[in-house]
GROMACS .gro file of C-alpha atoms in nm:
model
  464
    1UNK     CA    1 -10.736  11.175  -9.639
    2UNK     CA    2 -10.583  11.307  -9.958
    3UNK     CA    3 -10.386  11.069 -10.177
    4UNK     CA    4 -10.147  11.221 -10.428
    5UNK     CA    5 -10.124  11.105 -10.788
    6UNK     CA    6  -9.758  11.028 -10.719
    7UNK     CA    7  -9.851  10.783 -10.441
    8UNK     CA    8 -10.095  10.604 -10.670
    9UNK     CA    9  -9.834  10.583 -10.947
   10UNK     CA   10  -9.580  10.437 -10.704
   11UNK     CA   11  -9.831  10.173 -10.589
   12UNK     CA   12  -9.911  10.085 -10.950
   13UNK     CA   13  -9.543  10.065 -11.039
   14UNK     CA   14  -9.467   9.851 -10.735
   15UNK     CA   15  -9.745   9.607 -10.826
   16UNK     CA   16  -9.621   9.596 -11.184
   17UNK     CA   17  -9.266   9.514 -11.083
   18UNK     CA   18  -9.348   9.250 -10.820
   19UNK     CA   19  -9.362   8.927 -11.018
   20UNK     CA   20  -9.385   8.556 -10.948
   21UNK     CA   21  -9.223   8.245 -11.087
   22UNK     CA   22  -9.296   7.884 -10.993
   23UNK     CA   23  -9.014   7.633 -11.030
   24UNK     CA   24  -9.080   7.258 -11.043
   25UNK     CA   25  -8.793   7.045 -10.914
   26UNK     CA   26  -8.840   6.706 -11.076
   27UNK     CA   27  -8.636   6.390 -11.052
   28UNK     CA   28  -8.638   6.019 -10.995
   29UNK     CA   29  -8.537   5.857 -10.669
   30UNK     CA   30  -8.173   5.924 -10.557
   31UNK     CA   31  -8.142   6.221 -10.796
   32UNK     CA   32  -8.090   6.469 -10.509
   33UNK     CA   33  -8.397   6.693 -10.526
   34UNK     CA   34  -8.386   6.787 -10.157
   35UNK     CA   35  -8.014   6.868 -10.174
   36UNK     CA   36  -8.072   7.079 -10.487
   37UNK     CA   37  -8.347   7.290 -10.330
   38UNK     CA   38  -8.151   7.330 -10.006
   39UNK     CA   39  -7.848   7.450 -10.201
   40UNK     CA   40  -8.049   7.681 -10.430
   41UNK     CA   41  -8.215   7.852 -10.133
   42UNK     CA   42  -7.882   7.874  -9.949
   43UNK     CA   43  -7.700   8.029 -10.246
   44UNK     CA   44  -7.967   8.294 -10.295
   45UNK     CA   45  -7.981   8.383  -9.924
   46UNK     CA   46  -7.605   8.455  -9.934
   47UNK     CA   47  -7.593   8.674 -10.247
   48UNK     CA   48  -7.560   9.000 -10.057
   49UNK     CA   49  -7.278   8.885  -9.826
   50UNK     CA   50  -7.069   8.605  -9.972
   51UNK     CA   51  -7.172   8.511 -10.325
   52UNK     CA   52  -7.026   8.208 -10.502
   53UNK     CA   53  -7.224   8.257 -10.821
   54UNK     CA   54  -6.999   8.410 -11.091
   55UNK     CA   55  -7.206   8.264 -11.376
   56UNK     CA   56  -7.535   8.399 -11.240
   57UNK     CA   57  -7.550   8.738 -11.414
   58UNK     CA   58  -7.790   8.915 -11.172
   59UNK     CA   59  -7.539   8.854 -10.890
   60UNK     CA   60  -7.226   8.912 -11.095
   61UNK     CA   61  -7.359   9.244 -11.228
   62UNK     CA   62  -7.501   9.365 -10.896
   63UNK     CA   63  -7.863   9.351 -11.015
   64UNK     CA   64  -7.981   9.109 -10.745
   65UNK     CA   65  -7.961   9.299 -10.417
   66UNK     CA   66  -8.066   9.029 -10.175
   67UNK     CA   67  -8.307   8.751 -10.089
   68UNK     CA   68  -8.514   8.643  -9.792
   69UNK     CA   69  -8.759   8.369  -9.706
   70UNK     CA   70  -9.124   8.476  -9.684
   71UNK     CA   71  -9.444   8.287  -9.595
   72UNK     CA   72  -9.552   8.043  -9.863
   73UNK     CA   73  -9.881   8.114 -10.046
   74UNK     CA   74 -10.035   7.767 -10.009
   75UNK     CA   75 -10.116   7.719  -9.642
   76UNK     CA   76 -10.238   7.362  -9.700
   77UNK     CA   77  -9.902   7.244  -9.834
   78UNK     CA   78  -9.615   7.129  -9.615
   79UNK     CA   79  -9.321   7.366  -9.566
   80UNK     CA   80  -9.000   7.254  -9.732
   81UNK     CA   81  -8.756   7.148  -9.461
   82UNK     CA   82  -8.475   7.392  -9.535
   83UNK     CA   83  -8.379   7.445  -9.170
   84UNK     CA   84  -8.383   7.071  -9.105
   85UNK     CA   85  -8.165   7.008  -9.409
   86UNK     CA   86  -7.914   7.275  -9.309
   87UNK     CA   87  -7.912   7.136  -8.957
   88UNK     CA   88  -7.800   6.798  -9.090
   89UNK     CA   89  -7.536   6.955  -9.315
   90UNK     CA   90  -7.394   7.161  -9.026
   91UNK     CA   91  -7.400   6.879  -8.772
   92UNK     CA   92  -7.091   6.691  -8.652
   93UNK     CA   93  -7.048   6.470  -8.840
   94UNK     CA   94  -7.241   6.626  -9.129
   95UNK     CA   95  -7.506   6.424  -9.313
   96UNK     CA   96  -7.727   6.468  -9.617
   97UNK     CA   97  -8.079   6.618  -9.593
   98UNK     CA   98  -8.361   6.367  -9.568
   99UNK     CA   99  -8.513   6.275  -9.906
  100UNK     CA  100  -8.855   6.391 -10.020
  101UNK     CA  101  -9.157   6.193  -9.902
  102UNK     CA  102  -9.442   6.437  -9.971
  103UNK     CA  103  -9.520   6.762 -10.152
  104UNK     CA  104  -9.362   7.071  -9.998
  105UNK     CA  105  -9.301   7.435 -10.087
  106UNK     CA  106  -9.076   7.727 -10.003
  107UNK     CA  107  -9.100   8.090 -10.120
  108UNK     CA  108  -8.818   8.342 -10.158
  109UNK     CA  109  -8.848   8.715 -10.218
  110UNK     CA  110  -8.566   8.832 -10.447
  111UNK     CA  111  -8.510   9.208 -10.450
  112UNK     CA  112  -8.341   9.344 -10.763
  113UNK     CA  113  -8.277   9.659 -10.965
  114UNK     CA  114  -8.501   9.664 -11.277
  115UNK     CA  115  -8.296   9.656 -11.597
  116UNK     CA  116  -8.558   9.659 -11.872
  117UNK     CA  117  -8.867   9.849 -11.978
  118UNK     CA  118  -8.995  10.195 -11.895
  119UNK     CA  119  -9.068  10.104 -11.534
  120UNK     CA  120  -8.696  10.085 -11.454
  121UNK     CA  121  -8.692  10.465 -11.463
  122UNK     CA  122  -8.974  10.490 -11.207
  123UNK     CA  123  -8.863  10.245 -10.938
  124UNK     CA  124  -8.527  10.174 -10.774
  125UNK     CA  125  -8.609   9.815 -10.686
  126UNK     CA  126  -8.855   9.538 -10.759
  127UNK     CA  127  -8.932   9.196 -10.612
  128UNK     CA  128  -8.942   8.858 -10.780
  129UNK     CA  129  -9.119   8.593 -10.572
  130UNK     CA  130  -8.978   8.248 -10.635
  131UNK     CA  131  -9.195   7.951 -10.536
  132UNK     CA  132  -9.011   7.620 -10.534
  133UNK     CA  133  -9.218   7.301 -10.527
  134UNK     CA  134  -9.069   6.968 -10.419
  135UNK     CA  135  -9.242   6.632 -10.454
  136UNK     CA  136  -9.141   6.265 -10.461
  137UNK     CA  137  -8.995   6.144 -10.788
  138UNK     CA  138  -9.195   5.822 -10.757
  139UNK     CA  139  -9.520   6.017 -10.797
  140UNK     CA  140  -9.407   6.143 -11.138
  141UNK     CA  141  -9.413   5.793 -11.279
  142UNK     CA  142  -9.791   5.773 -11.235
  143UNK     CA  143  -9.870   6.027 -11.509
  144UNK     CA  144  -9.850   5.774 -11.799
  145UNK     CA  145 -10.119   5.568 -11.623
  146UNK     CA  146 -10.377   5.829 -11.725
  147UNK     CA  147 -10.364   5.705 -12.084
  148UNK     CA  148 -10.412   5.339 -11.991
  149UNK     CA  149 -10.709   5.132 -11.880
  150UNK     CA  150 -10.673   4.864 -11.614
  151UNK     CA  151 -10.609   4.580 -11.859
  152UNK     CA  152 -10.352   4.774 -12.066
  153UNK     CA  153 -10.172   4.872 -11.747
  154UNK     CA  154 -10.172   4.510 -11.631
  155UNK     CA  155 -10.023   4.402 -11.965
  156UNK     CA  156  -9.751   4.663 -11.929
  157UNK     CA  157  -9.662   4.562 -11.575
  158UNK     CA  158  -9.644   4.191 -11.654
  159UNK     CA  159  -9.436   4.256 -11.966
  160UNK     CA  160  -9.174   4.418 -11.742
  161UNK     CA  161  -9.131   4.107 -11.524
  162UNK     CA  162  -8.786   4.010 -11.647
  163UNK     CA  163  -8.448   3.967 -11.479
  164UNK     CA  164  -8.448   4.102 -11.125
  165UNK     CA  165  -8.813   4.196 -11.143
  166UNK     CA  166  -8.920   3.841 -11.218
  167UNK     CA  167  -8.731   3.713 -10.914
  168UNK     CA  168  -8.858   3.988 -10.682
  169UNK     CA  169  -9.218   3.935 -10.796
  170UNK     CA  170  -9.224   3.564 -10.699
  171UNK     CA  171  -9.408   3.604 -10.366
  172UNK     CA  172  -9.664   3.845 -10.509
  173UNK     CA  173  -9.734   3.620 -10.810
  174UNK     CA  174  -9.764   3.315 -10.588
  175UNK     CA  175 -10.029   3.495 -10.381
  176UNK     CA  176 -10.234   3.538 -10.701
  177UNK     CA  177 -10.210   3.179 -10.818
  178UNK     CA  178 -10.533   2.982 -10.876
  179UNK     CA  179 -10.760   3.272 -10.781
  180UNK     CA  180 -11.097   3.324 -10.945
  181UNK     CA  181 -11.121   3.702 -10.981
  182UNK     CA  182 -11.475   3.683 -11.117
  183UNK     CA  183 -11.606   3.581 -10.773
  184UNK     CA  184 -11.741   3.828 -10.518
  185UNK     CA  185 -11.469   4.054 -10.384
  186UNK     CA  186 -11.293   3.951 -10.063
  187UNK     CA  187 -11.151   4.272  -9.912
  188UNK     CA  188 -10.904   4.082  -9.693
  189UNK     CA  189 -10.768   3.888  -9.990
  190UNK     CA  190 -10.728   4.203 -10.200
  191UNK     CA  191 -10.548   4.374  -9.913
  192UNK     CA  192 -10.314   4.076  -9.873
  193UNK     CA  193 -10.223   4.051 -10.242
  194UNK     CA  194 -10.186   4.431 -10.261
  195UNK     CA  195  -9.938   4.416  -9.975
  196UNK     CA  196  -9.732   4.158 -10.162
  197UNK     CA  197  -9.741   4.378 -10.472
  198UNK     CA  198  -9.635   4.681 -10.269
  199UNK     CA  199  -9.351   4.481 -10.112
  200UNK     CA  200  -9.240   4.386 -10.462
  201UNK     CA  201  -9.229   4.755 -10.563
  202UNK     CA  202  -9.032   4.843 -10.248
  203UNK     CA  203  -8.775   4.575 -10.329
  204UNK     CA  204  -8.743   4.698 -10.687
  205UNK     CA  205  -8.671   5.048 -10.557
  206UNK     CA  206  -8.450   4.979 -10.257
  207UNK     CA  207  -8.286   4.639 -10.305
  208UNK     CA  208  -8.246   4.624 -10.683
  209UNK     CA  209  -8.180   4.991 -10.765
  210UNK     CA  210  -8.468   5.003 -11.015
  211UNK     CA  211  -8.667   5.318 -11.089
  212UNK     CA  212  -8.978   5.216 -11.281
  213UNK     CA  213  -9.231   5.155 -11.002
  214UNK     CA  214  -9.606   5.201 -11.051
  215UNK     CA  215  -9.814   5.320 -10.882
  216UNK     CA  216  -9.567   5.557 -10.722
  217UNK     CA  217  -9.790   5.626 -10.422
  218UNK     CA  218  -9.758   5.263 -10.319
  219UNK     CA  219  -9.397   5.316 -10.211
  220UNK     CA  220  -9.447   5.674 -10.086
  221UNK     CA  221  -9.816   5.694  -9.993
  222UNK     CA  222  -9.810   6.019  -9.795
  223UNK     CA  223 -10.153   6.085  -9.643
  224UNK     CA  224 -10.301   5.788  -9.835
  225UNK     CA  225 -10.122   5.523  -9.629
  226UNK     CA  226 -10.365   5.238  -9.558
  227UNK     CA  227 -10.641   5.374  -9.784
  228UNK     CA  228 -10.830   5.124 -10.005
  229UNK     CA  229 -10.740   5.332 -10.312
  230UNK     CA  230 -10.386   5.194 -10.272
  231UNK     CA  231 -10.507   4.834 -10.256
  232UNK     CA  232 -10.507   4.712 -10.613
  233UNK     CA  233 -10.259   4.532 -10.838
  234UNK     CA  234 -10.224   4.424 -11.202
  235UNK     CA  235 -10.389   4.104 -11.324
  236UNK     CA  236 -10.199   3.843 -11.526
  237UNK     CA  237 -10.316   3.885 -11.891
  238UNK     CA  238 -10.258   3.514 -11.945
  239UNK     CA  239 -10.526   3.434 -11.688
  240UNK     CA  240 -10.779   3.708 -11.758
  241UNK     CA  241 -10.881   3.853 -12.095
  242UNK     CA  242 -10.958   4.213 -12.183
  243UNK     CA  243 -11.322   4.117 -12.242
  244UNK     CA  244 -11.347   3.962 -11.896
  245UNK     CA  245 -11.219   4.285 -11.745
  246UNK     CA  246 -11.464   4.490 -11.949
  247UNK     CA  247 -11.759   4.268 -11.849
  248UNK     CA  248 -11.661   4.225 -11.482
  249UNK     CA  249 -11.939   4.266 -11.228
  250UNK     CA  250 -11.880   4.571 -11.011
  251UNK     CA  251 -11.903   4.358 -10.695
  252UNK     CA  252 -11.650   4.102 -10.814
  253UNK     CA  253 -11.282   4.112 -10.722
  254UNK     CA  254 -11.195   4.203 -11.080
  255UNK     CA  255 -11.456   4.477 -11.088
  256UNK     CA  256 -11.329   4.622 -10.761
  257UNK     CA  257 -10.967   4.619 -10.882
  258UNK     CA  258 -11.069   4.799 -11.200
  259UNK     CA  259 -11.274   5.054 -11.003
  260UNK     CA  260 -10.987   5.127 -10.764
  261UNK     CA  261 -10.748   5.170 -11.056
  262UNK     CA  262 -10.981   5.423 -11.218
  263UNK     CA  263 -11.041   5.599 -10.885
  264UNK     CA  264 -10.664   5.626 -10.837
  265UNK     CA  265 -10.629   5.792 -11.177
  266UNK     CA  266 -10.917   6.034 -11.131
  267UNK     CA  267 -10.876   6.127 -10.764
  268UNK     CA  268 -10.503   6.087 -10.695
  269UNK     CA  269 -10.306   6.140 -11.016
  270UNK     CA  270 -10.516   6.405 -11.190
  271UNK     CA  271 -10.564   6.640 -10.891
  272UNK     CA  272 -10.192   6.630 -10.811
  273UNK     CA  273 -10.087   6.734 -11.159
  274UNK     CA  274 -10.371   6.978 -11.209
  275UNK     CA  275 -10.293   7.154 -10.882
  276UNK     CA  276  -9.923   7.194 -10.955
  277UNK     CA  277  -9.829   7.153 -11.319
  278UNK     CA  278 -10.083   7.402 -11.448
  279UNK     CA  279  -9.897   7.676 -11.260
  280UNK     CA  280  -9.529   7.595 -11.322
  281UNK     CA  281  -9.319   7.837 -11.525
  282UNK     CA  282  -8.985   7.657 -11.524
  283UNK     CA  283  -8.881   7.298 -11.463
  284UNK     CA  284  -8.553   7.130 -11.371
  285UNK     CA  285  -8.528   6.753 -11.409
  286UNK     CA  286  -8.251   6.597 -11.201
  287UNK     CA  287  -8.106   6.261 -11.305
  288UNK     CA  288  -7.854   6.047 -11.118
  289UNK     CA  289  -7.671   5.853 -11.390
  290UNK     CA  290  -7.394   5.730 -11.159
  291UNK     CA  291  -7.591   5.501 -10.927
  292UNK     CA  292  -7.745   5.307 -11.220
  293UNK     CA  293  -7.404   5.281 -11.385
  294UNK     CA  294  -7.274   5.133 -11.061
  295UNK     CA  295  -7.565   4.892 -11.029
  296UNK     CA  296  -7.527   4.743 -11.376
  297UNK     CA  297  -7.707   4.725 -11.712
  298UNK     CA  298  -8.049   4.627 -11.578
  299UNK     CA  299  -8.061   4.920 -11.338
  300UNK     CA  300  -7.928   5.162 -11.602
  301UNK     CA  301  -8.174   5.049 -11.868
  302UNK     CA  302  -8.458   5.064 -11.615
  303UNK     CA  303  -8.363   5.425 -11.538
  304UNK     CA  304  -8.366   5.501 -11.912
  305UNK     CA  305  -8.710   5.343 -11.945
  306UNK     CA  306  -8.843   5.547 -11.654
  307UNK     CA  307  -8.715   5.871 -11.809
  308UNK     CA  308  -8.856   5.779 -12.150
  309UNK     CA  309  -9.200   5.716 -12.001
  310UNK     CA  310  -9.172   6.036 -11.799
  311UNK     CA  311  -9.071   6.249 -12.094
  312UNK     CA  312  -9.341   6.093 -12.307
  313UNK     CA  313  -9.586   6.254 -12.064
  314UNK     CA  314  -9.393   6.580 -12.029
  315UNK     CA  315  -9.420   6.676 -12.394
  316UNK     CA  316  -9.551   7.030 -12.403
  317UNK     CA  317  -9.708   7.045 -12.750
  318UNK     CA  318 -10.072   7.115 -12.824
  319UNK     CA  319 -10.198   6.758 -12.833
  320UNK     CA  320 -10.002   6.597 -12.553
  321UNK     CA  321 -10.150   6.469 -12.229
  322UNK     CA  322 -10.024   6.750 -12.005
  323UNK     CA  323 -10.153   7.019 -12.241
  324UNK     CA  324 -10.495   6.859 -12.271
  325UNK     CA  325 -10.540   6.807 -11.898
  326UNK     CA  326 -10.347   7.080 -11.721
  327UNK     CA  327 -10.246   7.353 -11.972
  328UNK     CA  328  -9.889   7.401 -11.842
  329UNK     CA  329  -9.706   7.722 -11.925
  330UNK     CA  330  -9.351   7.591 -11.887
  331UNK     CA  331  -9.118   7.759 -12.134
  332UNK     CA  332  -8.779   7.633 -12.009
  333UNK     CA  333  -8.666   7.288 -11.902
  334UNK     CA  334  -8.323   7.209 -11.760
  335UNK     CA  335  -8.185   6.855 -11.745
  336UNK     CA  336  -7.913   6.820 -11.484
  337UNK     CA  337  -7.686   6.519 -11.433
  338UNK     CA  338  -7.633   6.534 -11.057
  339UNK     CA  339  -7.346   6.435 -10.825
  340UNK     CA  340  -7.078   6.576 -11.056
  341UNK     CA  341  -6.853   6.597 -10.750
  342UNK     CA  342  -6.845   6.214 -10.741
  343UNK     CA  343  -6.633   6.199 -11.058
  344UNK     CA  344  -6.319   6.389 -11.156
  345UNK     CA  345  -6.366   6.717 -11.348
  346UNK     CA  346  -6.257   6.585 -11.689
  347UNK     CA  347  -6.550   6.339 -11.670
  348UNK     CA  348  -6.812   6.615 -11.645
  349UNK     CA  349  -6.847   6.657 -12.025
  350UNK     CA  350  -6.902   6.281 -12.045
  351UNK     CA  351  -7.191   6.313 -11.797
  352UNK     CA  352  -7.352   6.580 -12.015
  353UNK     CA  353  -7.301   6.376 -12.332
  354UNK     CA  354  -7.454   6.068 -12.170
  355UNK     CA  355  -7.750   6.272 -12.048
  356UNK     CA  356  -7.805   6.412 -12.397
  357UNK     CA  357  -7.813   6.057 -12.533
  358UNK     CA  358  -8.072   5.951 -12.275
  359UNK     CA  359  -8.311   6.241 -12.349
  360UNK     CA  360  -8.238   6.276 -12.722
  361UNK     CA  361  -8.597   6.221 -12.841
  362UNK     CA  362  -8.748   6.451 -12.578
  363UNK     CA  363  -8.489   6.718 -12.663
  364UNK     CA  364  -8.585   6.710 -13.031
  365UNK     CA  365  -8.954   6.728 -12.953
  366UNK     CA  366  -8.909   7.023 -12.716
  367UNK     CA  367  -8.712   7.214 -12.979
  368UNK     CA  368  -8.990   7.160 -13.233
  369UNK     CA  369  -9.250   7.289 -12.987
  370UNK     CA  370  -9.046   7.600 -12.909
  371UNK     CA  371  -8.953   7.494 -12.555
  372UNK     CA  372  -8.602   7.591 -12.448
  373UNK     CA  373  -8.413   7.289 -12.314
  374UNK     CA  374  -8.059   7.263 -12.177
  375UNK     CA  375  -7.835   6.989 -12.035
  376UNK     CA  376  -7.558   7.030 -11.778
  377UNK     CA  377  -7.382   6.847 -11.498
  378UNK     CA  378  -7.381   6.987 -11.145
  379UNK     CA  379  -7.329   6.909 -10.780
  380UNK     CA  380  -7.582   7.086 -10.560
  381UNK     CA  381  -7.356   7.044 -10.255
  382UNK     CA  382  -7.001   6.947 -10.342
  383UNK     CA  383  -6.859   6.684 -10.107
  384UNK     CA  384  -6.515   6.629 -10.263
  385UNK     CA  385  -6.201   6.814 -10.365
  386UNK     CA  386  -6.042   6.730 -10.702
  387UNK     CA  387  -5.668   6.674 -10.719
  388UNK     CA  388  -5.399   6.439 -10.848
  389UNK     CA  389  -5.217   6.133 -10.717
  390UNK     CA  390  -4.895   5.971 -10.836
  391UNK     CA  391  -4.929   5.623 -10.981
  392UNK     CA  392  -4.626   5.445 -11.131
  393UNK     CA  393  -4.455   5.776 -11.187
  394UNK     CA  394  -4.756   5.942 -11.352
  395UNK     CA  395  -5.001   6.201 -11.224
  396UNK     CA  396  -5.362   6.079 -11.220
  397UNK     CA  397  -5.681   6.274 -11.154
  398UNK     CA  398  -5.841   6.183 -10.821
  399UNK     CA  399  -6.104   6.290 -10.568
  400UNK     CA  400  -6.053   6.350 -10.200
  401UNK     CA  401  -6.342   6.326  -9.958
  402UNK     CA  402  -6.497   6.136  -9.670
  403UNK     CA  403  -6.697   5.819  -9.728
  404UNK     CA  404  -7.030   5.754  -9.562
  405UNK     CA  405  -6.840   5.535  -9.315
  406UNK     CA  406  -6.638   5.837  -9.198
  407UNK     CA  407  -6.313   5.717  -9.359
  408UNK     CA  408  -6.102   5.961  -9.563
  409UNK     CA  409  -6.071   5.856  -9.927
  410UNK     CA  410  -5.850   5.951 -10.222
  411UNK     CA  411  -5.950   5.773 -10.541
  412UNK     CA  412  -6.020   5.780 -10.913
  413UNK     CA  413  -6.376   5.649 -10.950
  414UNK     CA  414  -6.345   5.566 -11.319
  415UNK     CA  415  -6.466   5.695 -11.653
  416UNK     CA  416  -6.821   5.787 -11.738
  417UNK     CA  417  -6.921   5.664 -12.086
  418UNK     CA  418  -6.979   5.939 -12.342
  419UNK     CA  419  -7.258   5.744 -12.508
  420UNK     CA  420  -7.516   5.487 -12.408
  421UNK     CA  421  -7.316   5.185 -12.289
  422UNK     CA  422  -7.329   4.867 -12.499
  423UNK     CA  423  -7.277   4.509 -12.382
  424UNK     CA  424  -6.898   4.533 -12.428
  425UNK     CA  425  -6.890   4.830 -12.191
  426UNK     CA  426  -7.059   4.634 -11.913
  427UNK     CA  427  -6.816   4.345 -11.962
  428UNK     CA  428  -6.512   4.570 -11.939
  429UNK     CA  429  -6.610   4.855 -11.710
  430UNK     CA  430  -6.403   4.893 -11.397
  431UNK     CA  431  -6.539   5.197 -11.215
  432UNK     CA  432  -6.685   5.236 -10.870
  433UNK     CA  433  -6.866   5.559 -10.787
  434UNK     CA  434  -6.824   5.574 -10.411
  435UNK     CA  435  -7.082   5.780 -10.218
  436UNK     CA  436  -6.938   6.060 -10.004
  437UNK     CA  437  -7.082   6.240  -9.707
  438UNK     CA  438  -7.085   6.623  -9.697
  439UNK     CA  439  -6.769   6.799  -9.590
  440UNK     CA  440  -6.742   7.036  -9.294
  441UNK     CA  441  -6.933   7.353  -9.376
  442UNK     CA  442  -6.919   7.698  -9.215
  443UNK     CA  443  -7.261   7.830  -9.116
  444UNK     CA  444  -7.189   8.184  -9.243
  445UNK     CA  445  -7.075   8.075  -9.589
  446UNK     CA  446  -7.278   7.948  -9.886
  447UNK     CA  447  -7.271   7.577  -9.956
  448UNK     CA  448  -6.993   7.458 -10.188
  449UNK     CA  449  -7.128   7.355 -10.527
  450UNK     CA  450  -7.049   7.283 -10.890
  451UNK     CA  451  -7.238   7.489 -11.150
  452UNK     CA  452  -7.534   7.589 -10.937
  453UNK     CA  453  -7.473   7.942 -11.068
  454UNK     CA  454  -7.504   7.817 -11.427
  455UNK     CA  455  -7.831   7.643 -11.340
  456UNK     CA  456  -7.965   7.959 -11.175
  457UNK     CA  457  -7.871   8.166 -11.478
  458UNK     CA  458  -8.060   7.936 -11.712
  459UNK     CA  459  -8.368   7.904 -11.490
  460UNK     CA  460  -8.397   8.260 -11.354
  461UNK     CA  461  -8.147   8.491 -11.524
  462UNK     CA  462  -8.390   8.635 -11.780
  463UNK     CA  463  -8.646   8.719 -11.509
  464UNK     CA  464  -8.438   9.012 -11.380
   0.00000   0.00000   0.00000
């Protein structure tokens, strides 16, 4: 069979124009990662029929011709539940997609008209494959553990036992009282105390609205549920010294706790980040500032601490932990304050300003290292309609939507602080950010959103 030079050139051109990009969707608990990915996929699948993306230049300028879902490259990774999420949004009554509880992936093929380089004269269309990776926010908080030994980690965990944490930790700490950890290990005892420690972490996350929980796999274990690698806990530094930990017999309870901690670092944390973060090109970090503001100063400051620890690990310079271990190639990071539809539009700049305050140090470091970083507010799936209400003869901004209880609501939630709130703010604040359920959505239209097009432009616009 004869093959023409023209056919070979076309194959070479096609291969050259088909490119890939891997997007990491990062965020702490309640930030809305699943809703964001569901909306992003939905917006792109509608670009050829009913676009709502005026700020996404490839759509606005007619460069992006269409998108479709294609089989994901990693057959050992769970499929992202896009259909399940859309099913919940389109149900009657509608409900939010289920939150992330394991790693998942979805791939889109984006067909576009090449705009740059010599190859644009040789091919009418090209394909950009977008791989989106979703994983639990709790797992992110494990990365700083790689730079700690068991005793240093124990010191850190016990230093955090203040306020709500001290109260919630009472049962776990009582189960540790008067134990001699230098004695031979009792597997049943370690499992029992580990359960109390895990219960403490669950209560921090669910009952107290706190974010800093370590190890993250304890509250979302995935396939490791029940495994001995998740049966360890920090030791009280006032009862055990660093030297005792260093000299602990490997068959003692202390030696076994130390060994499990190290095994967790080497065989759970490292493989997860090496498998994924070494391949990411772009990253979006979603942050829910509203729920911590609602919950009070302890919850808000805990969220700040979690982000500071997280960003301390996500520094992309030459000598940082990620670079040494996983060699990431991320060149753009987007910070997004989510649930912008839960406050009135004039409060959106306040959300961005507050976010910038929270990540100020990380922002400066990224700029120095040549990493592009941006902040914005968005609502992946908008659940409210902004408007005005009359109050004592004056027009006031308000939101209209449906509460999670199914009741229609018209309200002004309150003002978001422009800067990090001080003690006077917490004494005087009078806002209440009410959660809303999704509105009624038509199956043939893209999901309503706030600034998803701006996020897409920042993350993907230059790739076309």
